Coordinates of C-alpha atoms in Angstrom, one line a residue:
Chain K
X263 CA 21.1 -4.4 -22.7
X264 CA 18.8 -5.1 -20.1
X265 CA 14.9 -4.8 -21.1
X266 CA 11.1 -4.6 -19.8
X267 CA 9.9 -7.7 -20.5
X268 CA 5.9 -7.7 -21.2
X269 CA 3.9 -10.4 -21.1
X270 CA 1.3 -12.1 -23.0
X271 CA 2.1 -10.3 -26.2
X272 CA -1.9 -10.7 -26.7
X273 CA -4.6 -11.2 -24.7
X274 CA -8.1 -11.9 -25.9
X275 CA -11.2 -11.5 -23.1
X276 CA -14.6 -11.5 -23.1
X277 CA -16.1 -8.1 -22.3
X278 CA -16.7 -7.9 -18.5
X279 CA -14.2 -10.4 -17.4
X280 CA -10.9 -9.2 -15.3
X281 CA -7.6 -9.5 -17.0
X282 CA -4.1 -8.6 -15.5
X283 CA -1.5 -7.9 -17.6
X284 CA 2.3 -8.4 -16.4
X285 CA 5.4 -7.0 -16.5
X286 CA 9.2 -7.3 -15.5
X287 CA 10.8 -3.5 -15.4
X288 CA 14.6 -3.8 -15.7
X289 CA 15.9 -4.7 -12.3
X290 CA 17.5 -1.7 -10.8
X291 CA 14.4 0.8 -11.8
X292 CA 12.6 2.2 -9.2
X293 CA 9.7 4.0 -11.0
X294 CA 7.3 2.2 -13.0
X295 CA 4.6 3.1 -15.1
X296 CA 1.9 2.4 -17.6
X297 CA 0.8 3.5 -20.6
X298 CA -1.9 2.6 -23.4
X299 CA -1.8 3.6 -26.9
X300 CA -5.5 2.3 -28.9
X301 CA -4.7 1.8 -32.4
X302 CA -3.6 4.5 -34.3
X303 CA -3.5 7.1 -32.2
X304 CA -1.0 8.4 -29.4
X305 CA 0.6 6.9 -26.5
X306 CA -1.2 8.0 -23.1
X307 CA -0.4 7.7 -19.7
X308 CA -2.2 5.9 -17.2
X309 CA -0.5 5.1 -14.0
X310 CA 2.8 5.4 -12.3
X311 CA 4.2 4.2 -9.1
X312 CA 7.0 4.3 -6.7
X313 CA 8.1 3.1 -3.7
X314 CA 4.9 0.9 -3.5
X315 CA 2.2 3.1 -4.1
X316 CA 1.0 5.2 -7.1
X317 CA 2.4 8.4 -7.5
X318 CA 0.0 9.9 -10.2
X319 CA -2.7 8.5 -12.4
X320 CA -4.8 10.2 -15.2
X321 CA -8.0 10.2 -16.1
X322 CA -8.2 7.4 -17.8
X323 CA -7.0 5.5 -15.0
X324 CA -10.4 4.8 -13.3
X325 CA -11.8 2.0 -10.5
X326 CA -11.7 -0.3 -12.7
X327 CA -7.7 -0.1 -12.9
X328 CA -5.3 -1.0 -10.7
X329 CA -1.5 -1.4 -10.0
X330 CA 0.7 -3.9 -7.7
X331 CA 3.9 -5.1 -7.6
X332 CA 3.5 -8.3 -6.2
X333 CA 6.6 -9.4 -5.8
X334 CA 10.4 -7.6 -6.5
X335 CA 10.4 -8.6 -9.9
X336 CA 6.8 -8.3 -11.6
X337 CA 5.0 -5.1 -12.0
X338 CA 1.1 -6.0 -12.9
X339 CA -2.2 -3.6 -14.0
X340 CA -5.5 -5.2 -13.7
X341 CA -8.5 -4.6 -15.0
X342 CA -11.5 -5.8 -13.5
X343 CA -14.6 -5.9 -15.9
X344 CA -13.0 -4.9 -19.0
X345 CA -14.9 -2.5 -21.6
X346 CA -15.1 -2.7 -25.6
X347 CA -13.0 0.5 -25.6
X348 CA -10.5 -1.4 -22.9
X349 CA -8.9 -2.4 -26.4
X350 CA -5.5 -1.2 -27.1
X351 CA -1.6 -2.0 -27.0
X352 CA -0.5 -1.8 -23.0
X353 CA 2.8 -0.7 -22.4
X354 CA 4.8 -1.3 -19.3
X355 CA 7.8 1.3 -18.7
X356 CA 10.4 1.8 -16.0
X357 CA 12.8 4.0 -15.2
X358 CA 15.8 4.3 -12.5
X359 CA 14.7 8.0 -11.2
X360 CA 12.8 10.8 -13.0
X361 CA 13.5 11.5 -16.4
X362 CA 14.6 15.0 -16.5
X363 CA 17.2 13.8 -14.1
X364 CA 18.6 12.0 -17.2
X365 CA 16.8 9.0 -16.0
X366 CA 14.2 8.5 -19.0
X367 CA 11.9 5.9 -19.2
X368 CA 12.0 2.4 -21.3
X369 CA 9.6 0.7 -22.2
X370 CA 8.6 -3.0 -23.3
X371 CA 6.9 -4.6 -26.1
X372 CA 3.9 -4.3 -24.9
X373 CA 0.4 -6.3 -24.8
X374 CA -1.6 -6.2 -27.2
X375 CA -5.4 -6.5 -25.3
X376 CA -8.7 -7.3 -27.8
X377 CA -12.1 -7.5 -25.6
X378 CA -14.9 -8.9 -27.5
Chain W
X109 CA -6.4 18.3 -23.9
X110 CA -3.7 18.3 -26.2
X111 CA -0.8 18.9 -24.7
X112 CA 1.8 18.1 -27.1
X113 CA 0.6 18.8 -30.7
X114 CA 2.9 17.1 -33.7
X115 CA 3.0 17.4 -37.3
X116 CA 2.9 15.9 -40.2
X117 CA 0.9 13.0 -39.5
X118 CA 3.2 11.5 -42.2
X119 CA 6.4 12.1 -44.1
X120 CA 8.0 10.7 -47.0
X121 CA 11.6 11.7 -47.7
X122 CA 14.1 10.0 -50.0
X123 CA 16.9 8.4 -49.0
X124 CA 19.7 10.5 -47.8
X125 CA 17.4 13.4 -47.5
X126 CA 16.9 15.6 -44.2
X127 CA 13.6 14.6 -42.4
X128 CA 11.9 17.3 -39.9
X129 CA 9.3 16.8 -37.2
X130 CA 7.6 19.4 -35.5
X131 CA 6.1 19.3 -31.8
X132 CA 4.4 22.3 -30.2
X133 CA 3.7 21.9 -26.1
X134 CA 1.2 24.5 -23.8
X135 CA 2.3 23.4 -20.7
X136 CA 5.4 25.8 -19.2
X137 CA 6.1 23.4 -16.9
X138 CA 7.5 21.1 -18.7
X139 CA 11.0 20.3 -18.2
X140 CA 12.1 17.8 -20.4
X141 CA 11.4 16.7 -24.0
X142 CA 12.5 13.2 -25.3
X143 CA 11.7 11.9 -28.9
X144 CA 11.1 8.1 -29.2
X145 CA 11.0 6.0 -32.3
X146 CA 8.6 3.1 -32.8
X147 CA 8.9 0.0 -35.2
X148 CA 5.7 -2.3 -35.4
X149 CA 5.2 -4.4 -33.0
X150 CA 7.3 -3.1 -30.7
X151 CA 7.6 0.1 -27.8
X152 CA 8.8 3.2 -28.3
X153 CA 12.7 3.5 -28.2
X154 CA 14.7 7.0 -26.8
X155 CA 16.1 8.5 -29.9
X156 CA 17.1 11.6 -28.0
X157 CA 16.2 14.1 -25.2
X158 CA 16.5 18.1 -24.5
X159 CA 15.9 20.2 -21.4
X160 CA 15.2 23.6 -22.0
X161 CA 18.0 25.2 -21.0
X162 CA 19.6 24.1 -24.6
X163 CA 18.6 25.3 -28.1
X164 CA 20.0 22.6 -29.5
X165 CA 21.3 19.0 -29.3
X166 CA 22.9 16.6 -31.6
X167 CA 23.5 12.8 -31.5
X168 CA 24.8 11.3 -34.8
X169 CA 22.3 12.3 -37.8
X170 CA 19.8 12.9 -35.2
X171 CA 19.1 16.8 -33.9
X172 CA 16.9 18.8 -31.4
X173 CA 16.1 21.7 -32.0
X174 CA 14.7 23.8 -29.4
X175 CA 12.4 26.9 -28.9
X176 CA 11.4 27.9 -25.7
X177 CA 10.0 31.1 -26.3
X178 CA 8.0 29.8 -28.8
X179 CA 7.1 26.6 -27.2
X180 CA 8.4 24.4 -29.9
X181 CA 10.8 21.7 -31.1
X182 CA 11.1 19.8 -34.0
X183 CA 13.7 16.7 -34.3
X184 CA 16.0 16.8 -37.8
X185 CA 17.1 13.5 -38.8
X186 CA 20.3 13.9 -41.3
X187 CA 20.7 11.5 -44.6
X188 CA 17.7 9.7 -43.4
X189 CA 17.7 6.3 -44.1
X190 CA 15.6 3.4 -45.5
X191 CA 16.3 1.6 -41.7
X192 CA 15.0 5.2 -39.9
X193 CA 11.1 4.0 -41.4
X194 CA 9.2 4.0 -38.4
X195 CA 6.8 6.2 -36.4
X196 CA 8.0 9.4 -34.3
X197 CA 7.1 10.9 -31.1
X198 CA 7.6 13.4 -29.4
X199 CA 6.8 13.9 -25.3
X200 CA 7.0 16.0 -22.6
X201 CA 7.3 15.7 -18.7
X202 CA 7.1 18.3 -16.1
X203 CA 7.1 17.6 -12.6
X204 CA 4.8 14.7 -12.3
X205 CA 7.1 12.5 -14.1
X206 CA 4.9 11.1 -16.5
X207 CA 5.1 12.0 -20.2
X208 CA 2.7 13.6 -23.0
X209 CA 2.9 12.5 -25.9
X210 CA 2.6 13.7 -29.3
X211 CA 0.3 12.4 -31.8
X212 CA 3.2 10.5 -34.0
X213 CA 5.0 11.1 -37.3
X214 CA 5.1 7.6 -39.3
X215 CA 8.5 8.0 -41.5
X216 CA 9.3 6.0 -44.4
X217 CA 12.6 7.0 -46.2
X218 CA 12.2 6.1 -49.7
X219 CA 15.3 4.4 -51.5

């Protein structure tokens, strides 16, 4: 069964330094999204994006993130001078149209992001 | 803002027992309500899904049970196993496509 594929599993940075977390959504999906869950608590959305441009972002999702899919296979979200509270488990998710058109989202593995 | 609000924060059931998980959502305009399972260390996994315009759906020992007057719905998972140990949530989407979460349910079915 075809998967989002995340990578690194973890990524240690400094505070203040830029990281970019990748991701391959499964190769027919169109819609692509992020999503952060800090430990313990709930998954939340950041970020999606479609046809090349973000579709809808919450609050979260600040100047200091952004989206881009480089290339036809990777999906990345960079963070440019990353925060204590930056620290969480990053997930990547895609989906082949919108969900409550029985298109629902799947999602990877995750990365697993410690600032110091 | 809470927009999906999910209960208990933990359940312990024994094996072959009925486990229940309730979800409460504000937001009328959502459309769509998936659960997703979780084992450590990895994503969420679609258990199952329900639109509103059903009160109910089943797939295998897993059931959705739906209230839309009442703004609720609360998965049932039948002679829970030792394998269904893991933590639950619940979401919702409306028109944005992007989903609310619930605060998770961590399951562990007891032998």
């Amino acid at each position: 069964e075809p998967e989002v594929t995340q990578t690194p599993s973890h990524q240690v940075t400094q505070m203040g330094q830029e990281v970019i977390l990748r991701c391959v959504p499964i190769s027919n999906h169109l819609y692509f999204y992020w999503y952060r869950q800090i430990l313990g608590q709930k998954v939340e959305f950041l970020v999606s994006f479609y046809n090349n441009e973000i579709s809808e972002k919450s609050e979260i999702f600040d100047d200091q993130f952004s989206v881009e899919r480089p290339d036809g296979s990777n999906f990345t979200l960079k963070i440019r001078s990353t925060k204590l509270e930056d620290s969480a488990m990053y997930f990547c998710a895609s989906s082949a149209g919108v969900a409550r058109g029985n298109q629902p989202q799947h999602f990877g593995d995750g990365t697993r992001l410690s600032i110091l | 803002q809470q927009q999906v609000k999910q209960s208990p924060q933990s359940l312990i059931v024994q094996k072959g027992g009925i486990s229940i998980i309730n979800c409460a959502y504000e937001n009328t305009a959502f459309d769509y309500f998936p659960w997703y399972q979780q084992f450590p260390g990895k994503g969420p996994a679609l258990l199952i899904a329900i639109r509103p315009d059903v009160s109910e759906k089943k797939e295998g020992r897993f059931t959705i049970s739906f209230n839309k007057s009442a703004k609720q719905f609360s998965l049932h998972i039948m002679d829970s196993q030792p394998g269904d140990s893991a933590t639950y949530f619940c979401a919702a989407e409306g028109g944005a496509n992007n989903l609310f979460f619930g605060t998770g349910t961590r399951l562990t079915v007891i032998p």
